[in-house]
Structure formats: structure tokens, C-alpha cells
Amino acid sequence: MLLSLLPFIALGGSSFFVSAAPTWCEVNGHKYNVDQVITKDVSIIGGGSSGTYSAIHLRDAGKSVAVIEQLDRLGGHCQTYIDPATGFPIDYGVEIFHHFDFVTNYFARLNVSLTTSGSVPGVTEVYADFLTSKLVTPSAGDFAAALSTYAEQVAKYPYLNYGFDLPHPVPEDLLLTFIDFAKKYNLSALMPFAWIFTQGVGDFRETPAIYFLKSFGPDDISDLQTGFLTTALHDNSLLYLSAQAVLGSDVFYNSIILDVERSHDGVSIIIKQGTKFTLIKSSQLIVAIQPTLSNLAPFDLADSEEHVFKKFKYTQYFTSIIKNSGIPSNTSLSAIDPSLEFSVPSPPSLYSIVQTGIPNLQLAFYLATNKSTTDSEIESTILSQVKNIQVPGKGVSEPEFVVTSNHKPFTLQVSADDIRDGFYGRLYGLQGTRRTWWVGATLHTHDSSLIWRFVEGLLPNVAEALK
């Protein structure tokens, strides 16, 4: 990275810059006339769960940070709708957290109170076949026994609770499809519930079991008994609003990343906000976005990095709030398909229609495993199936969306053969190389609490690299 007449001084982890006149610089062979130059200890790309957690903890440790976020807010998958009629919030992204000390400490640090999560009172969950528009009674089975058996199997792999630091060889049970794993251990009574609980992970008939065991792990099993945590005001976005206040101008919102260059001299990032161009320089880089080749297009990827990231495929997880469904306010619907083994639907499919506690508003969740499926196709399917579903006491049904969000790319995954061949060892081997550290759901699973624990383990290495 070449820089002409760079007018900045960095002292004590703070940044000072002069931007009275544009400054020419070159990053990845591209020349830019930037409006300002910032220097920090650590640049963080992505202001979602892992990026925000990293930023707060680095700041608290006396390090300077720059968080680069494409949206106008922090929080990533954590999204909350405020009903204008009642003023009540509805979380339609991240909903629950685990009972870990670092979780409660983090919320306390940001002055956000927690409580035990609960279901909407007076609501009955029923099963529905959205393809035939009929309610269905699932096959009887011993759920408790199946859950106990599943817990015994999950306990065999304690390392899954901390990431993808896998043994060699990788146990073959983890590489079975989840449906074959369920067959092997007689988990049929658990499958309809597991389908709803592991939303966004993938197709039970195609996706390796390891991804589901990470999404439905020992902490989840424990919290099913004791209750998960959520914010006391039932607005999980409050965590990120508080983080925004703490981080202040260290967050660069509405940013388009144009170039990322990593060299022995440091990290250089060019971002554009509207018509303003900024060069951000740092010693270390934390990447807290999904590492698809598309997302990493501005990077100076090495062959070793590209070889890893090109392997990923991903799911689309679509969340929404609907109104005017006609579904009675005392009924929530979970999808099953009795024509298929274990009654587990085959994607693309609705997961569930869930009551919010606010009259006439329900949550709707949907999975697509084909990345070419469009939002309009997903929306059309949801509205059609909600309109047609036959529920006792259902009123006039003219459903429409209040708010929608496609969390794509959601679960990044690779084939069983790639996992067997040491894929995750190569992915983890990238940590710290080229001044770059990788965090987020792809390095673990879509669970904020577990992601934060992963970050907790990684940040000491980042701090050491800053010395």
C-alpha cells in the first residue's frame, strides 16, 4: 500500500488525522483520493454479534478500534420491530441467550437487563402440513427418551461446543446426514422439534449432522429445562443501541468496502460512505462478516484463503412479521410433512407461524437452501401458504408482511467429504496470518452466546499480536 503525504500522528492507541485537503493513496493497486485517514489498533469489518463484542472488549482493554458496518445500525441478525399501535417490541432475529457469566457481564456492561425467556401465555402449538393446508397430529413417540438419547450422543463431542477444532479422523457419525444420524440412534420422536429448533441450518436429508449438533448442543438442552435468557424489555436490539452509544464515532455506518490490503506494514482499508472516501489503517484486522468469496471480493486474498472460502455453500433464512393472517391469536403453527420420513419437511419450507402476543401480528420463519431463490418467491410462498392453511376458528385471511428480513448468507457449510479432508483445520489455520482474525457464526454456529465465547478465546491472541 503506497500513501502520499499522509498527515496523521498515532499516539497511545488514539488516532489523529488531517483532512483539510484530499490525500492520494494506493491500495491493492487502485488509486484513491481520500477525504480522511484514520489509524487504529484494530479494524473490525462487520458490526454484528461478533464484531460488536470484539469492539467493546478491545475498547475496554485500552485498544483503539474502527468498526466498519454496511448498515445504519449495529446488531447484524438481531432485529426488532416496534409495533406503532402498542409500542411493544417484537424480536424477529436473535431471540435468546445462554446462562453464561460472560453473557450476563456483557449485558451488565451495556446496562441492559435480562430475564428468563418464556412463551406467549394461552397459546397452543399445533402441527401443520403447509403443502396440503391441513393440521396434522404427529406420530406418537417418547420425546423425553429421544432427547435423553440425543443428549448422550452430543456429550461425546464436547469440542463442538467451542468451535470446529475437530479431531483427526473426524468421527463418522458427525458426517452422516442428520436424518441418517436420527435413524441410527432412534431419534424419530425428537425430529419435529429439532426441525423447528435448528432453524436456518439446512436440509436434514443433505446437511452433515455436525452442523445440527452444534446448533442444538448441550447448553441448549440444559436451557430447555431452566429457560433461556432474553432482555427484560423483550427488545434485544437494546444491547446494540447501547453498544452504539459506547463506540460512538468509532463505528463507520453505511460503509461500502472498496479495497482491503494486508502487508507487513499493516492493514489498509478504503471505505466509501455516500460521496466520502476514508482510508483506515490498523495493525490487525478482525473479519466479522460471512466469509463468502462475494463478501471478500475487495480483499487481497491469498491462494490459501481463496481455496478455503470457495468451498462454502449457504442457506437462506427468512424471518418476517405478518398481519391479517386470520389465524386465531391462541394458535401457533409448526411445520411437518407426514409424507416424508420423520415428518420433517424438505426445503424450501416454512418452519413456523408464531404468535407474538400482539393481536393480529405473527412471526413467520422460512428456509431456502438454494441460493438462487429470490425474496419475492419466498414471500409469495409464505403468503399463499398462510392464506390457505385450515385452522379452526380462522377468520378472513388476507395476509401481508409488516417487515421482512432475509438473513443470507446464513449458515455457511461444506460437504462431509471436505470436513473429513480437514477443511476446518485449514480454516482455523488462517487465524492470525496476514494480520487477520476470523470470527462469527461460520467459525462456530449461529448462537450469539457461543460466538462471544469463541471471541473471548481469540482476543488474547489479537492483543498479543499488537505488542
Coordinates of C-alpha atoms in Angstrom, one line a residue:
M1 CA 0.0 0.0 0.0
L2 CA 1.5 3.3 -1.1
L3 CA 0.5 6.6 0.6
S4 CA 1.4 10.1 -0.5
L5 CA 1.8 12.9 2.1
L6 CA -0.1 11.1 4.9
P7 CA -0.8 13.7 7.5
F8 CA -1.5 11.7 10.7
I9 CA 0.1 11.0 14.0
A10 CA -0.8 8.0 16.1
L11 CA -0.2 8.1 19.9
G12 CA -1.3 5.9 22.7
G13 CA -3.9 3.9 20.7
S14 CA -5.7 7.0 19.5
S15 CA -5.9 8.4 16.1
F16 CA -5.4 11.9 14.8
F17 CA -5.8 12.9 11.2
V18 CA -5.8 16.0 9.0
S19 CA -8.3 16.0 6.2
A20 CA -8.4 19.7 5.2
A21 CA -7.2 18.6 1.8
P22 CA -7.8 15.3 0.0
T23 CA -4.9 12.8 0.2
W24 CA -3.9 10.4 -2.6
C25 CA -3.2 6.8 -1.7
E26 CA -2.9 3.5 -3.4
V27 CA -4.4 0.2 -2.1
N28 CA -4.3 -3.1 -3.9
G29 CA -3.0 -1.2 -6.9
H30 CA -6.0 1.1 -7.0
K31 CA -5.6 4.9 -6.5
Y32 CA -7.9 6.8 -4.3
N33 CA -8.3 10.5 -3.4
V34 CA -9.5 10.0 0.2
D35 CA -11.2 12.7 2.4
Q36 CA -9.7 11.4 5.6
V37 CA -7.2 9.0 7.0
I38 CA -7.8 7.1 10.3
T39 CA -5.4 4.9 12.2
K40 CA -6.4 2.4 14.8
D41 CA -5.0 -0.6 16.6
V42 CA -7.7 -2.9 15.2
S43 CA -10.1 -2.6 12.2
I44 CA -13.2 -4.7 12.5
I45 CA -15.3 -5.5 9.4
G46 CA -18.9 -6.2 10.5
G47 CA -20.9 -4.8 13.4
G48 CA -23.0 -7.8 14.1
S49 CA -22.8 -10.1 17.2
S50 CA -19.1 -11.0 17.0
G51 CA -17.9 -7.7 15.6
T52 CA -19.6 -5.6 18.3
Y53 CA -18.5 -7.9 21.1
S54 CA -14.9 -7.7 19.8
A55 CA -15.1 -3.9 19.6
I56 CA -16.4 -3.4 23.1
H57 CA -13.9 -5.7 24.7
L58 CA -10.9 -4.3 22.8
R59 CA -12.0 -0.8 23.7
D60 CA -12.4 -1.8 27.4
A61 CA -8.8 -3.2 27.2
G62 CA -7.5 0.1 26.0
K63 CA -7.2 -0.6 22.3
S64 CA -8.5 1.6 19.6
V65 CA -10.9 0.2 17.1
A66 CA -12.7 1.1 13.8
V67 CA -15.9 -0.9 13.2
I68 CA -16.9 -0.9 9.5
E69 CA -20.6 -1.6 9.1
Q70 CA -22.6 -1.7 5.8
L71 CA -25.9 -0.9 7.6
D72 CA -27.0 2.2 9.6
R73 CA -27.0 0.2 12.8
L74 CA -25.1 -2.5 14.8
G75 CA -26.5 -5.9 15.6
G76 CA -26.5 -7.9 12.3
H77 CA -29.1 -10.6 12.6
C78 CA -30.6 -9.0 15.8
Q79 CA -33.6 -7.1 14.6
T80 CA -36.6 -5.7 16.5
Y81 CA -39.9 -4.3 15.2
I82 CA -41.7 -1.8 17.4
D83 CA -45.5 -2.0 16.9
P84 CA -46.7 1.5 16.5
A85 CA -50.2 0.7 17.9
T86 CA -48.9 -0.6 21.2
G87 CA -45.3 0.5 21.4
F88 CA -44.4 -3.1 22.2
P89 CA -41.2 -4.7 20.6
I90 CA -41.0 -7.9 18.6
D91 CA -37.6 -9.6 18.1
Y92 CA -37.6 -11.2 14.7
G93 CA -34.0 -12.1 14.6
V94 CA -31.9 -13.1 17.6
E95 CA -34.2 -14.1 20.4
I96 CA -32.4 -16.0 23.2
F97 CA -29.1 -16.2 25.1
H98 CA -27.4 -18.8 27.5
H99 CA -26.8 -18.6 31.2
F100 CA -23.1 -17.8 31.0
D101 CA -21.2 -15.4 33.2
F102 CA -19.6 -13.6 30.2
V103 CA -23.1 -13.2 28.8
T104 CA -24.6 -11.6 31.9
N105 CA -21.4 -9.5 32.3
Y106 CA -21.7 -8.2 28.8
F107 CA -25.3 -7.2 29.2
A108 CA -24.4 -5.5 32.5
R109 CA -21.5 -3.7 30.9
L110 CA -24.0 -2.2 28.4
N111 CA -26.7 -1.6 31.1
V112 CA -29.3 -3.9 29.6
S113 CA -31.3 -6.1 32.0
L114 CA -32.0 -9.7 31.4
T115 CA -34.9 -12.1 32.3
T116 CA -35.9 -15.7 31.6
S117 CA -37.5 -16.2 28.2
G118 CA -41.0 -17.5 28.0
S119 CA -43.7 -18.4 25.6
V120 CA -46.8 -16.2 25.0
P121 CA -49.4 -17.3 27.6
G122 CA -52.6 -19.0 26.4
V123 CA -51.1 -20.1 23.1
T124 CA -51.3 -23.7 21.9
E125 CA -48.7 -25.0 19.3
V126 CA -50.2 -27.3 16.7
Y127 CA -48.6 -29.0 13.7
A128 CA -49.5 -28.1 10.1
D129 CA -48.7 -29.5 6.7
F130 CA -48.4 -26.3 4.8
L131 CA -48.3 -28.2 1.4
T132 CA -51.8 -29.7 2.0
S133 CA -53.1 -26.8 4.1
K134 CA -54.2 -29.1 6.9
L135 CA -53.4 -29.6 10.5
V136 CA -51.7 -32.8 11.4
T137 CA -51.2 -34.9 14.5
P138 CA -47.6 -36.1 14.6
S139 CA -46.8 -39.7 15.3
A140 CA -46.7 -40.6 19.0
G141 CA -43.3 -41.1 20.5
D142 CA -41.3 -40.7 23.7
F143 CA -39.9 -37.2 23.3
A144 CA -38.1 -37.3 26.7
A145 CA -36.4 -40.6 25.9
A146 CA -35.3 -39.4 22.5
L147 CA -34.0 -36.1 23.9
S148 CA -32.1 -38.1 26.5
T149 CA -30.5 -40.3 23.8
Y150 CA -29.7 -37.3 21.8
A151 CA -28.0 -35.6 24.8
E152 CA -25.9 -38.7 25.3
Q153 CA -24.7 -38.5 21.7
V154 CA -24.0 -34.8 21.8
A155 CA -21.9 -35.4 25.0
K156 CA -19.5 -37.5 23.0
Y157 CA -18.2 -34.4 21.2
P158 CA -17.5 -31.7 23.8
Y159 CA -15.3 -29.8 21.4
L160 CA -18.3 -28.9 19.2
N161 CA -19.4 -26.6 22.0
Y162 CA -16.3 -24.4 21.4
G163 CA -16.0 -24.3 17.6
F164 CA -14.7 -26.6 14.8
D165 CA -11.4 -27.7 16.4
L166 CA -12.0 -31.3 15.2
P167 CA -10.0 -34.4 15.9
H168 CA -8.4 -36.4 13.1
P169 CA -10.0 -38.5 11.8
V170 CA -13.4 -36.8 12.2
P171 CA -15.9 -39.2 13.8
E172 CA -18.0 -40.6 11.0
D173 CA -21.3 -40.1 12.9
L174 CA -20.8 -36.3 12.6
L175 CA -20.6 -36.7 8.8
L176 CA -23.8 -38.6 8.4
T177 CA -26.8 -36.6 7.2
F178 CA -28.8 -35.6 10.2
I179 CA -31.7 -37.8 9.1
D180 CA -29.3 -40.8 9.0
F181 CA -27.9 -39.8 12.4
A182 CA -31.5 -39.8 13.7
K183 CA -32.2 -43.2 12.2
K184 CA -29.1 -44.7 13.7
Y185 CA -30.0 -43.5 17.2
N186 CA -33.8 -43.9 17.0
L187 CA -34.5 -40.2 17.4
S188 CA -37.8 -40.1 15.5
A189 CA -39.7 -38.6 18.4
L190 CA -37.3 -35.7 18.6
M191 CA -37.2 -34.8 14.9
P192 CA -40.2 -32.4 14.5
F193 CA -38.9 -30.4 17.5
A194 CA -35.3 -30.5 16.2
W195 CA -36.5 -29.2 12.8
I196 CA -38.0 -26.1 14.5
F197 CA -35.2 -25.6 16.9
T198 CA -32.3 -25.7 14.4
Q199 CA -33.8 -23.1 12.1
G200 CA -31.6 -21.9 9.3
V201 CA -29.1 -24.7 9.5
G202 CA -30.2 -26.7 6.4
D203 CA -31.8 -29.8 5.0
F204 CA -32.0 -32.8 7.3
R205 CA -31.5 -35.1 4.3
E206 CA -28.4 -33.4 2.9
T207 CA -26.6 -31.4 5.6
P208 CA -24.0 -33.2 7.8
A209 CA -25.1 -33.9 11.3
I210 CA -22.2 -31.9 12.8
Y211 CA -24.0 -28.6 11.9
F212 CA -27.2 -29.6 13.7
L213 CA -25.3 -30.9 16.8
K214 CA -23.6 -27.5 17.0
S215 CA -27.0 -25.7 16.6
F216 CA -28.7 -27.9 19.2
G217 CA -26.0 -28.5 21.7
P218 CA -25.6 -29.3 25.4
D219 CA -26.3 -25.7 26.5
D220 CA -29.5 -25.7 24.5
I221 CA -30.6 -29.0 26.1
S222 CA -29.9 -27.6 29.6
D223 CA -31.7 -24.3 28.9
L224 CA -34.7 -26.2 27.6
Q225 CA -35.1 -27.2 31.3
T226 CA -34.2 -24.0 33.0
G227 CA -35.2 -21.4 30.4
F228 CA -33.1 -19.2 28.1
L229 CA -32.3 -15.6 28.7
T230 CA -33.7 -12.6 26.8
T231 CA -33.8 -8.9 27.5
A232 CA -36.2 -7.8 30.3
L233 CA -37.9 -5.4 27.9
H234 CA -38.1 -8.1 25.2
D235 CA -36.1 -5.9 22.9
N236 CA -32.7 -7.5 22.1
S237 CA -31.7 -4.6 19.9
L238 CA -31.3 -2.5 23.1
L239 CA -27.9 -4.3 23.5
Y240 CA -26.7 -2.9 20.3
L241 CA -28.2 0.6 20.8
S242 CA -26.2 0.7 24.0
A243 CA -23.1 -0.5 22.1
Q244 CA -23.6 2.2 19.5
A245 CA -23.5 4.8 22.3
V246 CA -20.3 3.4 23.8
L247 CA -18.5 3.1 20.5
G248 CA -19.6 6.4 19.1
S249 CA -17.6 7.7 16.1
D250 CA -15.5 4.5 16.1
V251 CA -18.3 2.9 14.0
F252 CA -18.4 3.8 10.3
Y253 CA -22.0 3.1 9.3
N254 CA -23.4 2.8 5.7
S255 CA -19.9 1.8 4.5
I256 CA -19.0 0.2 1.2
I257 CA -15.6 -1.5 1.4
L258 CA -13.7 -0.9 -1.8
D259 CA -10.3 -2.4 -1.0
V260 CA -8.6 -4.3 1.8
E261 CA -4.8 -4.8 1.7
R262 CA -2.8 -6.6 4.3
S263 CA 1.0 -6.4 4.3
H264 CA 4.0 -6.5 6.7
D265 CA 3.4 -2.8 7.2
G266 CA -0.2 -3.2 8.4
V267 CA -3.8 -3.3 7.2
S268 CA -5.2 -0.7 4.8
I269 CA -8.9 -0.4 4.1
I270 CA -10.7 2.0 1.7
I271 CA -14.4 2.6 2.5
K272 CA -17.0 4.8 0.9
Q273 CA -19.8 6.5 2.8
G274 CA -22.0 8.4 0.3
T275 CA -19.5 10.6 -1.5
K276 CA -16.9 10.4 1.3
F277 CA -13.8 8.2 1.0
T278 CA -11.8 7.1 4.0
L279 CA -8.6 5.2 4.4
I280 CA -8.5 3.2 7.7
K281 CA -5.1 1.9 8.7
S282 CA -4.5 -0.6 11.5
S283 CA -2.1 -3.2 12.9
Q284 CA -4.6 -6.0 13.0
L285 CA -7.9 -6.9 11.2
I286 CA -10.9 -8.8 12.6
V287 CA -13.3 -10.1 9.9
A288 CA -16.7 -10.5 11.4
I289 CA -18.8 -11.0 8.3
Q290 CA -19.7 -14.2 6.5
P291 CA -16.5 -15.2 4.5
T292 CA -18.1 -15.8 1.1
L293 CA -16.0 -15.0 -1.9
S294 CA -18.6 -12.4 -2.8
N295 CA -18.2 -10.7 0.5
L296 CA -14.4 -10.9 0.3
A297 CA -14.1 -9.6 -3.2
P298 CA -12.4 -6.3 -2.0
F299 CA -9.7 -8.3 -0.2
D300 CA -6.2 -9.2 -1.4
L301 CA -7.0 -12.9 -0.8
A302 CA -4.0 -15.3 -0.8
D303 CA -4.4 -18.6 -2.6
S304 CA -4.6 -20.4 0.7
E305 CA -7.6 -18.2 1.7
E306 CA -9.4 -18.4 -1.5
H307 CA -9.0 -22.2 -1.6
V308 CA -10.8 -22.4 1.8
F309 CA -13.6 -19.9 1.2
K310 CA -14.6 -21.1 -2.2
K311 CA -15.8 -24.3 -0.6
F312 CA -18.7 -22.8 1.2
K313 CA -22.3 -23.0 0.2
Y314 CA -25.0 -21.3 2.3
T315 CA -28.7 -21.3 3.3
Q316 CA -31.2 -18.5 3.2
Y317 CA -33.1 -18.0 6.5
F318 CA -36.0 -15.6 6.0
T319 CA -37.7 -14.0 9.0
S320 CA -40.8 -11.8 9.0
I321 CA -43.8 -10.5 10.8
I322 CA -47.2 -10.8 9.1
K323 CA -50.6 -9.4 9.8
N324 CA -54.2 -10.2 8.8
S325 CA -53.5 -13.9 8.6
G326 CA -56.8 -14.8 10.3
I327 CA -55.0 -17.4 12.4
P328 CA -56.5 -17.3 16.0
S329 CA -54.4 -15.5 18.5
N330 CA -54.3 -18.6 20.7
T331 CA -52.7 -20.8 18.0
S332 CA -49.1 -21.1 16.7
L333 CA -48.2 -23.5 13.8
S334 CA -45.2 -25.6 13.3
A335 CA -44.5 -27.3 10.0
I336 CA -44.3 -31.0 9.5
D337 CA -44.7 -33.2 6.4
P338 CA -46.3 -36.6 7.2
S339 CA -45.5 -37.9 3.7
L340 CA -41.7 -37.8 4.5
E341 CA -39.6 -39.7 6.9
F342 CA -39.8 -38.5 10.5
S343 CA -42.4 -35.9 9.2
V344 CA -39.6 -33.4 8.6
P345 CA -40.3 -31.1 5.7
S346 CA -37.9 -30.8 2.8
P347 CA -36.7 -27.2 2.0
P348 CA -37.7 -24.8 0.8
S349 CA -40.3 -24.7 3.6
L350 CA -41.9 -22.7 6.2
Y351 CA -40.7 -23.5 9.7
S352 CA -43.5 -21.9 11.8
I353 CA -46.1 -19.2 12.3
V354 CA -45.6 -18.0 15.9
Q355 CA -47.9 -15.7 18.0
T356 CA -46.2 -12.5 19.2
G357 CA -48.6 -11.6 22.0
I358 CA -49.7 -8.6 20.0
P359 CA -53.1 -9.1 18.3
N360 CA -53.0 -9.7 14.6
L361 CA -49.2 -10.0 14.4
Q362 CA -47.4 -13.3 13.9
L363 CA -43.8 -14.2 13.2
A364 CA -43.2 -16.3 10.1
F365 CA -39.9 -18.2 9.5
Y366 CA -38.7 -19.8 6.3
L367 CA -35.8 -21.8 4.9
A368 CA -34.4 -21.9 1.4
T369 CA -31.3 -24.0 0.6
N370 CA -31.0 -22.9 -3.0
K371 CA -29.2 -19.5 -3.1
S372 CA -30.9 -18.6 -6.3
T373 CA -34.3 -18.5 -4.6
T374 CA -35.5 -14.9 -4.6
D375 CA -37.0 -12.9 -1.8
S376 CA -40.2 -12.4 -3.9
E377 CA -40.5 -16.2 -4.4
I378 CA -40.2 -16.7 -0.7
E379 CA -42.7 -14.0 0.2
S380 CA -45.2 -15.3 -2.3
T381 CA -44.9 -18.8 -0.9
I382 CA -45.3 -17.7 2.7
L383 CA -48.4 -15.6 2.0
S384 CA -50.0 -18.3 -0.1
Q385 CA -49.5 -21.0 2.5
V386 CA -50.7 -18.8 5.4
K387 CA -53.8 -17.8 3.4
N388 CA -54.6 -21.4 2.6
I389 CA -53.9 -23.2 5.9
Q390 CA -57.0 -24.5 7.5
V391 CA -57.2 -23.7 11.2
P392 CA -60.3 -24.0 13.4
G393 CA -61.6 -20.5 14.2
K394 CA -59.6 -18.9 11.4
G395 CA -61.1 -15.6 10.2
V396 CA -60.7 -13.8 7.0
S397 CA -57.2 -14.3 5.7
E398 CA -55.6 -11.6 3.6
P399 CA -52.0 -11.9 5.0
E400 CA -49.4 -9.2 4.3
F401 CA -46.0 -8.5 5.5
V402 CA -45.3 -5.9 8.2
V403 CA -41.5 -6.4 8.0
T404 CA -39.2 -9.0 6.4
S405 CA -35.5 -9.9 6.6
N406 CA -33.5 -12.4 4.6
H407 CA -30.5 -13.4 6.7
K408 CA -28.4 -14.6 3.7
P409 CA -25.8 -15.9 3.5
F410 CA -26.9 -17.6 6.7
T411 CA -25.3 -21.0 7.6
L412 CA -22.1 -21.5 5.6
Q413 CA -21.3 -25.1 5.3
V414 CA -19.2 -27.6 3.4
S415 CA -19.6 -31.2 2.4
A416 CA -18.9 -34.2 4.6
D417 CA -16.0 -35.1 2.3
D418 CA -14.5 -31.6 2.8
I419 CA -14.9 -31.9 6.6
R420 CA -13.3 -35.4 6.5
D421 CA -10.5 -34.0 4.5
G422 CA -9.5 -31.4 7.1
F423 CA -11.4 -28.4 5.9
Y424 CA -11.9 -26.8 9.3
G425 CA -8.2 -27.3 10.2
R426 CA -7.3 -25.3 7.2
L427 CA -9.9 -22.6 8.0
Y428 CA -8.7 -22.3 11.6
G429 CA -5.1 -22.3 10.3
L430 CA -5.8 -18.9 8.8
Q431 CA -6.2 -17.3 12.2
G432 CA -3.6 -14.6 12.7
T433 CA -2.0 -15.0 9.3
R434 CA -1.7 -11.8 7.3
R435 CA -2.7 -9.8 10.4
T436 CA -6.2 -11.2 10.1
W437 CA -8.5 -12.9 12.6
W438 CA -11.8 -14.5 11.6
V439 CA -14.9 -14.6 13.9
G440 CA -18.6 -15.1 13.6
A441 CA -21.1 -17.9 13.1
T442 CA -19.1 -19.6 10.4
L443 CA -16.3 -20.2 12.8
H444 CA -18.8 -21.7 15.3
T445 CA -22.6 -21.6 15.0
H446 CA -25.5 -19.2 14.9
D447 CA -25.7 -18.6 18.6
S448 CA -24.6 -15.3 20.0
S449 CA -23.6 -16.7 23.4
L450 CA -21.3 -19.3 21.8
I451 CA -19.9 -16.8 19.3
W452 CA -19.0 -14.5 22.2
R453 CA -17.2 -17.3 24.0
F454 CA -15.3 -18.0 20.8
V455 CA -14.3 -14.3 20.6
E456 CA -13.3 -14.4 24.3
G457 CA -10.8 -17.2 23.4
L458 CA -9.4 -15.3 20.4
L459 CA -9.0 -11.8 21.7
P460 CA -5.9 -12.6 23.8
N461 CA -4.2 -13.6 20.6
V462 CA -5.1 -10.4 18.9
A463 CA -3.8 -8.4 21.9
E464 CA -0.5 -10.4 21.7
A465 CA -0.2 -9.6 18.0
L466 CA -0.5 -5.9 18.9
K467 CA 2.6 -5.9 21.1

